[in-house]
């Protein structure tokens, strides 16, 4: 009888989660495969005017979701969905497009950003997919595509039996599968302990001291941008070409944003002919692929950046203002 | 406590005379109440549990 009551209540909770779990302005910092699957299903039924696919620049790094440019466009009445996330790259954008394609989502417009730093093999997302995107898109990729990527390594904090059990429970229990999204919605962090720790750091002033110590200085970005000519074997280039081929095959109009870059901060590293050549090469490739290019590389002033490429709230506001007319065309 | 209940030989007999236990004890023993308590424990553990999901670590400056 006790078990029956428990099962009935858990089933009722799952039904409530299925019916009322919110759709956020953007995927959470630590979004689950279940949330992404749910979002993609919703997009298949109700395709938006534009889907943003990209990295942390379009996601709105270090800013509340309400301050990110895609959210601002939505507030202006445009049917925009933001599927960008921290740790994006051409490989991730391609995997997301494959997922959308496989689930029958046909967006009226795709807006994606191309970030020059992601052509560097040293970039954390160069050959890696976000684990949740990897879960859903891995079966959709060809063998050759998979060979280009480094799969997420097994968890170091969980035993194999725990991982297997976790997968099994996740496969049928929606509330459990969405726990990371739920925690972020409730606590604004990966879990309650981290949220409490953050609150203590803020209250004690430790966060302010840490932020002050992490002011971006040029030396921190040495090596971030690979200035050698983009090689045909470059993984990001290969996936960028695949993005263009997929968009053309599915007749999906697209806008590519050349990512805003803080040239004042990075002056000594990137204000060189090699950087310009790579940027021009990328631009030409995109245009030849039939994609409209919006070059934001030098559009923003140093004061509108948090660091090398992430914009402040004011920077995002200006970006939204620039993108509005482009999307309306 | 046993001294305060005349004739009581053990804790159960003491509790049997306790008006609070008579109400609460009956409810605790009720399967629906136990099921609800277990449900709340499961939900709280999941919501407040530590994050063990594999997380893409974004590396910035």
Coordinates of C-alpha atoms in Angstrom, one line a residue:
Chain A
X1 CA 0.0 0.0 0.0
X2 CA 2.8 2.4 0.9
X3 CA 4.6 1.6 -2.4
X4 CA 1.4 2.1 -4.3
X5 CA 0.8 5.5 -2.8
X6 CA 4.4 6.4 -3.6
X7 CA 4.2 5.2 -7.2
X8 CA 0.9 7.0 -7.8
X9 CA 2.3 10.3 -6.4
X10 CA 5.4 10.0 -8.5
X11 CA 3.4 9.3 -11.6
X12 CA 1.2 12.3 -10.9
X13 CA 4.3 14.5 -10.4
X14 CA 5.7 13.2 -13.7
X15 CA 2.4 14.0 -15.5
X16 CA 2.5 17.5 -13.9
X17 CA 6.1 18.0 -15.1
X18 CA 5.2 16.9 -18.6
X19 CA 2.3 19.4 -18.7
X20 CA 3.7 22.4 -16.9
X21 CA 7.5 22.3 -16.9
X22 CA 8.5 25.7 -18.3
X23 CA 10.3 26.5 -21.5
X24 CA 13.1 28.9 -20.7
X25 CA 14.4 31.9 -22.7
X26 CA 17.6 29.8 -23.3
X27 CA 18.8 26.4 -22.4
X28 CA 20.2 26.3 -18.9
X29 CA 23.9 26.4 -18.1
X30 CA 23.8 22.6 -17.4
X31 CA 20.9 21.6 -19.6
X32 CA 19.8 18.0 -19.8
X33 CA 19.2 15.8 -22.9
X34 CA 15.6 15.5 -21.7
X35 CA 15.2 19.3 -21.8
X36 CA 16.7 19.6 -25.2
X37 CA 14.6 16.8 -26.5
X38 CA 11.5 18.5 -25.1
X39 CA 12.5 21.9 -26.6
X40 CA 13.1 20.3 -30.0
X41 CA 9.8 18.5 -29.9
X42 CA 8.1 21.8 -29.2
X43 CA 9.9 23.5 -32.1
X44 CA 8.8 20.8 -34.4
X45 CA 5.1 21.5 -33.6
X46 CA 5.5 25.3 -33.6
X47 CA 8.6 26.4 -35.7
X48 CA 9.7 29.9 -34.7
X49 CA 10.7 32.7 -37.0
X50 CA 14.4 32.2 -36.2
X51 CA 16.5 29.8 -34.2
X52 CA 19.7 31.0 -32.8
X53 CA 22.5 28.4 -32.7
X54 CA 25.8 29.3 -31.4
X55 CA 28.2 29.6 -28.5
X56 CA 28.3 31.5 -25.2
X57 CA 28.4 34.9 -27.0
X58 CA 24.8 34.3 -28.3
X59 CA 23.8 32.4 -25.1
X60 CA 24.6 35.5 -23.0
X61 CA 27.6 34.5 -20.9
X62 CA 27.6 35.8 -17.4
X63 CA 24.3 37.6 -18.0
X64 CA 20.8 36.8 -16.9
X65 CA 18.8 35.2 -19.8
X66 CA 16.7 38.3 -20.0
X67 CA 19.8 40.4 -21.1
X68 CA 20.9 38.1 -23.9
X69 CA 20.3 39.5 -27.4
X70 CA 18.0 36.7 -28.6
X71 CA 15.8 37.2 -25.6
X72 CA 15.7 41.0 -26.2
X73 CA 14.6 40.3 -29.8
X74 CA 11.8 38.0 -28.5
X75 CA 10.7 40.8 -26.1
X76 CA 10.4 43.0 -29.2
X77 CA 7.8 40.5 -30.6
X78 CA 10.0 38.4 -32.8
X79 CA 9.4 34.6 -32.7
X80 CA 13.0 33.7 -31.7
X81 CA 14.3 30.7 -30.0
X82 CA 17.8 30.5 -28.5
X83 CA 19.5 27.1 -28.6
X84 CA 22.9 28.5 -28.1
X85 CA 24.9 27.3 -25.2
X86 CA 28.2 27.7 -23.4
X87 CA 30.9 25.8 -25.2
X88 CA 29.5 26.0 -28.7
X89 CA 31.5 25.5 -31.9
X90 CA 30.8 24.6 -35.5
X91 CA 30.8 20.9 -34.5
X92 CA 28.1 21.7 -32.0
X93 CA 26.1 23.8 -34.3
X94 CA 26.2 21.1 -36.9
X95 CA 25.1 18.4 -34.4
X96 CA 22.2 20.6 -33.3
X97 CA 21.2 21.1 -36.9
X98 CA 21.3 17.4 -37.5
X99 CA 19.1 16.9 -34.4
X100 CA 16.6 19.5 -35.6
X101 CA 16.5 17.9 -39.0
X102 CA 16.0 14.4 -37.6
X103 CA 13.1 15.6 -35.4
X104 CA 11.4 17.4 -38.2
X105 CA 12.1 21.0 -37.2
X106 CA 12.2 23.2 -40.3
X107 CA 13.1 26.7 -39.1
X108 CA 12.2 29.7 -41.2
X109 CA 15.7 31.1 -40.4
X110 CA 18.8 29.9 -38.6
X111 CA 21.1 32.5 -37.1
X112 CA 24.5 31.1 -36.0
X113 CA 27.8 32.7 -35.0
X114 CA 31.2 31.8 -36.3
X115 CA 33.9 32.5 -33.7
X116 CA 37.5 32.7 -35.0
X117 CA 38.8 31.3 -31.7
X118 CA 36.9 28.0 -32.3
X119 CA 39.2 27.2 -35.3
X120 CA 41.9 26.7 -32.8
X121 CA 42.5 23.1 -31.7
X122 CA 43.2 24.4 -28.2
X123 CA 39.6 25.6 -27.9
X124 CA 37.6 23.5 -25.4
X125 CA 34.7 22.9 -27.9
X126 CA 36.9 22.3 -31.0
X127 CA 36.2 18.5 -31.1
X128 CA 33.8 18.1 -28.2
X129 CA 30.0 18.2 -28.2
X130 CA 28.0 19.3 -25.2
X131 CA 27.3 16.0 -23.4
X132 CA 23.5 16.4 -23.6
X133 CA 23.6 17.3 -27.3
X134 CA 26.0 14.4 -27.8
X135 CA 23.5 12.0 -26.2
X136 CA 20.9 12.9 -28.7
X137 CA 22.9 13.6 -31.8
X138 CA 25.6 10.9 -31.7
X139 CA 23.5 8.3 -33.4
X140 CA 22.7 10.8 -36.1
X141 CA 26.3 11.4 -37.1
X142 CA 28.2 9.4 -39.7
X143 CA 31.2 7.2 -38.7
X144 CA 33.5 9.8 -40.3
X145 CA 31.9 12.6 -38.4
X146 CA 32.2 10.7 -35.1
X147 CA 35.9 10.1 -35.8
X148 CA 36.5 13.8 -35.9
X149 CA 35.1 14.2 -32.4
X150 CA 36.3 13.3 -28.9
X151 CA 33.4 11.6 -27.0
X152 CA 32.7 12.8 -23.4
X153 CA 34.9 10.7 -21.2
X154 CA 33.2 8.4 -18.6
X155 CA 32.3 10.1 -15.3
X156 CA 35.1 10.2 -12.7
X157 CA 32.7 10.8 -9.8
X158 CA 30.2 7.9 -10.5
X159 CA 30.8 4.2 -10.6
X160 CA 29.7 2.4 -13.8
X161 CA 26.8 0.8 -12.0
X162 CA 25.7 4.3 -10.9
X163 CA 25.9 5.6 -14.5
X164 CA 23.9 2.6 -15.8
X165 CA 21.3 3.0 -13.1
X166 CA 21.2 6.8 -13.8
X167 CA 20.6 6.2 -17.5
X168 CA 17.9 3.6 -16.8
X169 CA 15.9 5.8 -14.4
X170 CA 16.4 8.8 -16.8
X171 CA 14.9 6.8 -19.6
X172 CA 11.4 6.6 -18.0
X173 CA 11.3 9.2 -15.2
X174 CA 10.9 12.7 -16.6
X175 CA 11.2 14.5 -13.3
X176 CA 14.5 12.9 -12.6
X177 CA 15.7 13.4 -16.2
X178 CA 15.0 17.2 -15.9
X179 CA 16.6 17.6 -12.5
X180 CA 19.6 19.7 -13.6
X181 CA 17.2 22.1 -15.5
X182 CA 14.9 22.2 -12.4
X183 CA 17.8 22.9 -10.1
X184 CA 19.1 25.8 -12.2
X185 CA 15.6 27.2 -12.5
X186 CA 15.2 27.1 -8.7
X187 CA 18.6 28.0 -7.5
X188 CA 20.3 29.7 -10.4
X189 CA 23.2 27.3 -10.1
X190 CA 24.0 23.6 -10.7
X191 CA 22.6 22.7 -7.3
X192 CA 21.6 24.0 -3.9
X193 CA 25.1 23.6 -2.4
X194 CA 26.7 25.7 -5.1
X195 CA 24.0 28.3 -4.8
X196 CA 24.6 28.5 -1.1
X197 CA 28.3 28.7 -1.6
X198 CA 27.8 31.5 -4.1
X199 CA 25.5 33.4 -1.7
X200 CA 28.2 33.1 1.0
X201 CA 30.9 34.3 -1.5
X202 CA 28.8 37.3 -2.4
X203 CA 27.9 38.1 1.3
X204 CA 31.5 37.8 2.4
X205 CA 32.9 40.0 -0.4
X206 CA 35.0 37.1 -1.7
X207 CA 33.2 37.1 -5.1
X208 CA 33.9 40.8 -5.6
X209 CA 37.6 40.2 -4.8
X210 CA 37.7 37.2 -7.2
X211 CA 36.0 39.2 -10.0
X212 CA 38.4 42.0 -9.5
X213 CA 41.3 39.5 -9.7
X214 CA 39.9 38.1 -12.9
X215 CA 39.8 41.3 -14.9
X216 CA 40.6 40.2 -18.4
X217 CA 44.2 41.2 -19.4
X218 CA 45.6 40.5 -22.9
X219 CA 48.1 37.9 -21.6
X220 CA 45.3 35.6 -20.6
X221 CA 44.3 35.2 -24.3
X222 CA 47.7 34.5 -25.7
X223 CA 47.2 31.4 -27.9
X224 CA 43.4 31.6 -27.9
X225 CA 43.4 32.5 -31.6
X226 CA 45.3 30.2 -34.0
X227 CA 46.6 32.6 -36.6
X228 CA 48.0 29.9 -38.9
X229 CA 46.0 29.7 -42.2
X230 CA 42.9 27.5 -41.6
X231 CA 43.9 24.1 -42.8
X232 CA 41.5 21.9 -44.9
X233 CA 41.8 19.3 -42.1
X234 CA 40.7 21.8 -39.4
X235 CA 37.8 20.2 -37.6
X236 CA 35.8 23.4 -37.2
X237 CA 36.3 24.1 -40.9
X238 CA 35.1 20.7 -41.9
X239 CA 31.9 21.1 -39.7
X240 CA 31.3 24.6 -41.0
X241 CA 31.3 23.2 -44.5
X242 CA 28.9 20.5 -43.3
X243 CA 26.6 23.2 -41.8
X244 CA 26.5 25.0 -45.1
X245 CA 25.8 21.8 -47.0
X246 CA 22.9 20.9 -44.6
X247 CA 21.4 24.3 -44.8
X248 CA 21.5 24.3 -48.6
X249 CA 20.1 20.7 -48.8
X250 CA 17.2 21.5 -46.5
X251 CA 16.6 24.9 -48.1
X252 CA 16.9 26.7 -44.7
X253 CA 17.8 30.4 -45.0
X254 CA 20.6 31.4 -42.6
X255 CA 22.4 34.4 -41.2
X256 CA 26.0 33.9 -40.0
X257 CA 27.3 36.4 -37.5
X258 CA 31.1 36.9 -37.5
X259 CA 31.5 37.1 -33.7
X260 CA 32.1 40.4 -32.0
X261 CA 35.7 40.5 -30.9
X262 CA 37.4 42.9 -28.5
X263 CA 40.2 44.3 -30.7
X264 CA 41.3 46.8 -28.1
X265 CA 42.0 44.0 -25.6
X266 CA 43.5 41.6 -28.1
X267 CA 45.2 44.2 -30.3
X268 CA 48.7 42.7 -30.0
X269 CA 47.5 39.2 -30.9
X270 CA 44.9 39.6 -33.6
X271 CA 45.4 43.0 -35.3
X272 CA 47.7 41.3 -37.8
X273 CA 47.2 40.3 -41.4
X274 CA 46.9 36.6 -40.6
X275 CA 43.8 37.1 -38.5
X276 CA 42.2 39.3 -41.2
X277 CA 43.0 36.6 -43.8
X278 CA 41.3 33.9 -41.8
X279 CA 38.3 36.1 -41.2
X280 CA 38.1 37.0 -44.9
X281 CA 38.4 33.3 -45.7
X282 CA 35.6 32.3 -43.4
X283 CA 33.4 35.2 -44.7
X284 CA 34.0 34.1 -48.3
X285 CA 33.1 30.5 -47.5
X286 CA 29.9 31.5 -45.8
X287 CA 28.8 33.8 -48.7
X288 CA 29.7 31.1 -51.3
X289 CA 27.5 28.7 -49.2
X290 CA 24.5 31.0 -49.7
X291 CA 24.5 32.4 -46.2
X292 CA 23.9 36.1 -45.4
X293 CA 26.9 37.3 -43.3
X294 CA 26.7 40.0 -40.7
X295 CA 30.2 41.0 -39.7
X296 CA 30.3 42.0 -36.1
X297 CA 34.0 41.5 -35.7
X298 CA 34.9 45.2 -35.2
X299 CA 31.4 46.5 -34.4
X300 CA 31.7 46.9 -30.7
X301 CA 33.8 49.1 -28.5
X302 CA 36.0 47.8 -25.7
X303 CA 33.5 49.0 -23.0
X304 CA 30.8 46.8 -24.5
X305 CA 32.8 43.6 -23.7
X306 CA 33.2 41.5 -20.6
X307 CA 36.3 39.9 -22.0
X308 CA 37.6 38.9 -25.4
X309 CA 34.2 38.2 -27.1
X310 CA 31.4 38.2 -24.6
X311 CA 29.2 41.3 -24.5
X312 CA 27.9 43.2 -21.6
X313 CA 24.2 43.8 -21.2
X314 CA 24.5 47.1 -23.0
X315 CA 26.5 45.3 -25.8
X316 CA 23.8 42.7 -26.1
X317 CA 21.2 45.4 -26.3
X318 CA 23.1 47.0 -29.2
X319 CA 23.5 43.6 -30.9
X320 CA 19.8 43.0 -30.7
X321 CA 19.2 46.5 -32.2
X322 CA 21.6 45.5 -35.1
X323 CA 20.0 42.1 -35.7
X324 CA 16.4 43.3 -35.5
X325 CA 16.3 44.7 -39.1
X326 CA 18.3 41.8 -40.4
X327 CA 15.8 39.3 -39.1
X328 CA 12.9 41.3 -40.3
X329 CA 14.1 41.2 -43.9
Chain B
X1 CA 8.8 8.8 32.3
X2 CA 7.6 5.4 33.4
X3 CA 7.3 6.7 36.9
X4 CA 4.7 9.3 35.6
X5 CA 2.3 6.7 34.3
X6 CA 1.1 4.5 37.1
X7 CA 1.1 0.8 36.1
X8 CA 3.1 1.2 33.0
X9 CA 5.7 -1.5 32.5
X10 CA 7.4 -0.4 29.3
X11 CA 7.7 2.4 26.8
X12 CA 4.8 1.2 24.6
X13 CA 2.5 1.3 27.6
X14 CA 3.7 4.8 28.4
X15 CA 3.1 5.9 24.8
X16 CA -0.3 4.4 24.8
X17 CA -1.3 6.9 27.4
X18 CA 0.3 9.8 25.6
X19 CA -2.4 11.9 23.8
X20 CA 0.1 13.3 21.2
X21 CA 1.4 9.8 20.3
X22 CA -2.1 8.6 20.0
X23 CA -2.8 11.0 17.2
X24 CA 0.6 11.1 15.6
X25 CA 1.3 7.4 16.0
X26 CA -1.8 6.4 14.3
X27 CA -1.1 8.7 11.4
X28 CA 2.5 7.5 11.1
X29 CA 1.4 4.0 10.9
X30 CA -1.1 4.8 8.1
X31 CA 0.2 3.6 4.7
X32 CA -1.1 6.8 2.8
X33 CA 0.8 9.0 5.3
X34 CA 4.0 6.9 5.0
X35 CA 3.7 6.9 1.2
X36 CA 3.4 10.7 1.2
X37 CA 6.4 11.1 3.5
X38 CA 8.4 8.8 1.3
X39 CA 7.4 10.7 -1.8
X40 CA 8.4 14.0 -0.2
X41 CA 11.8 12.5 0.8
X42 CA 12.4 11.3 -2.8
X43 CA 11.5 14.7 -4.3
X44 CA 13.6 16.7 -1.8
X45 CA 16.6 14.4 -2.3
X46 CA 16.4 15.0 -6.1
X47 CA 15.8 18.7 -5.9
X48 CA 18.4 19.4 -3.2
X49 CA 20.8 16.6 -4.2
X50 CA 24.3 17.4 -5.5
X51 CA 24.9 17.7 -9.2
X52 CA 26.6 14.7 -10.5
X53 CA 25.7 15.1 -14.2
X54 CA 28.6 15.3 -16.5
X55 CA 29.0 19.0 -17.2
X56 CA 30.7 20.7 -20.1
X57 CA 33.3 22.9 -18.4
X58 CA 33.5 26.1 -20.3
X59 CA 37.0 27.4 -20.1
X60 CA 37.5 31.1 -20.3
X61 CA 40.2 33.4 -19.2

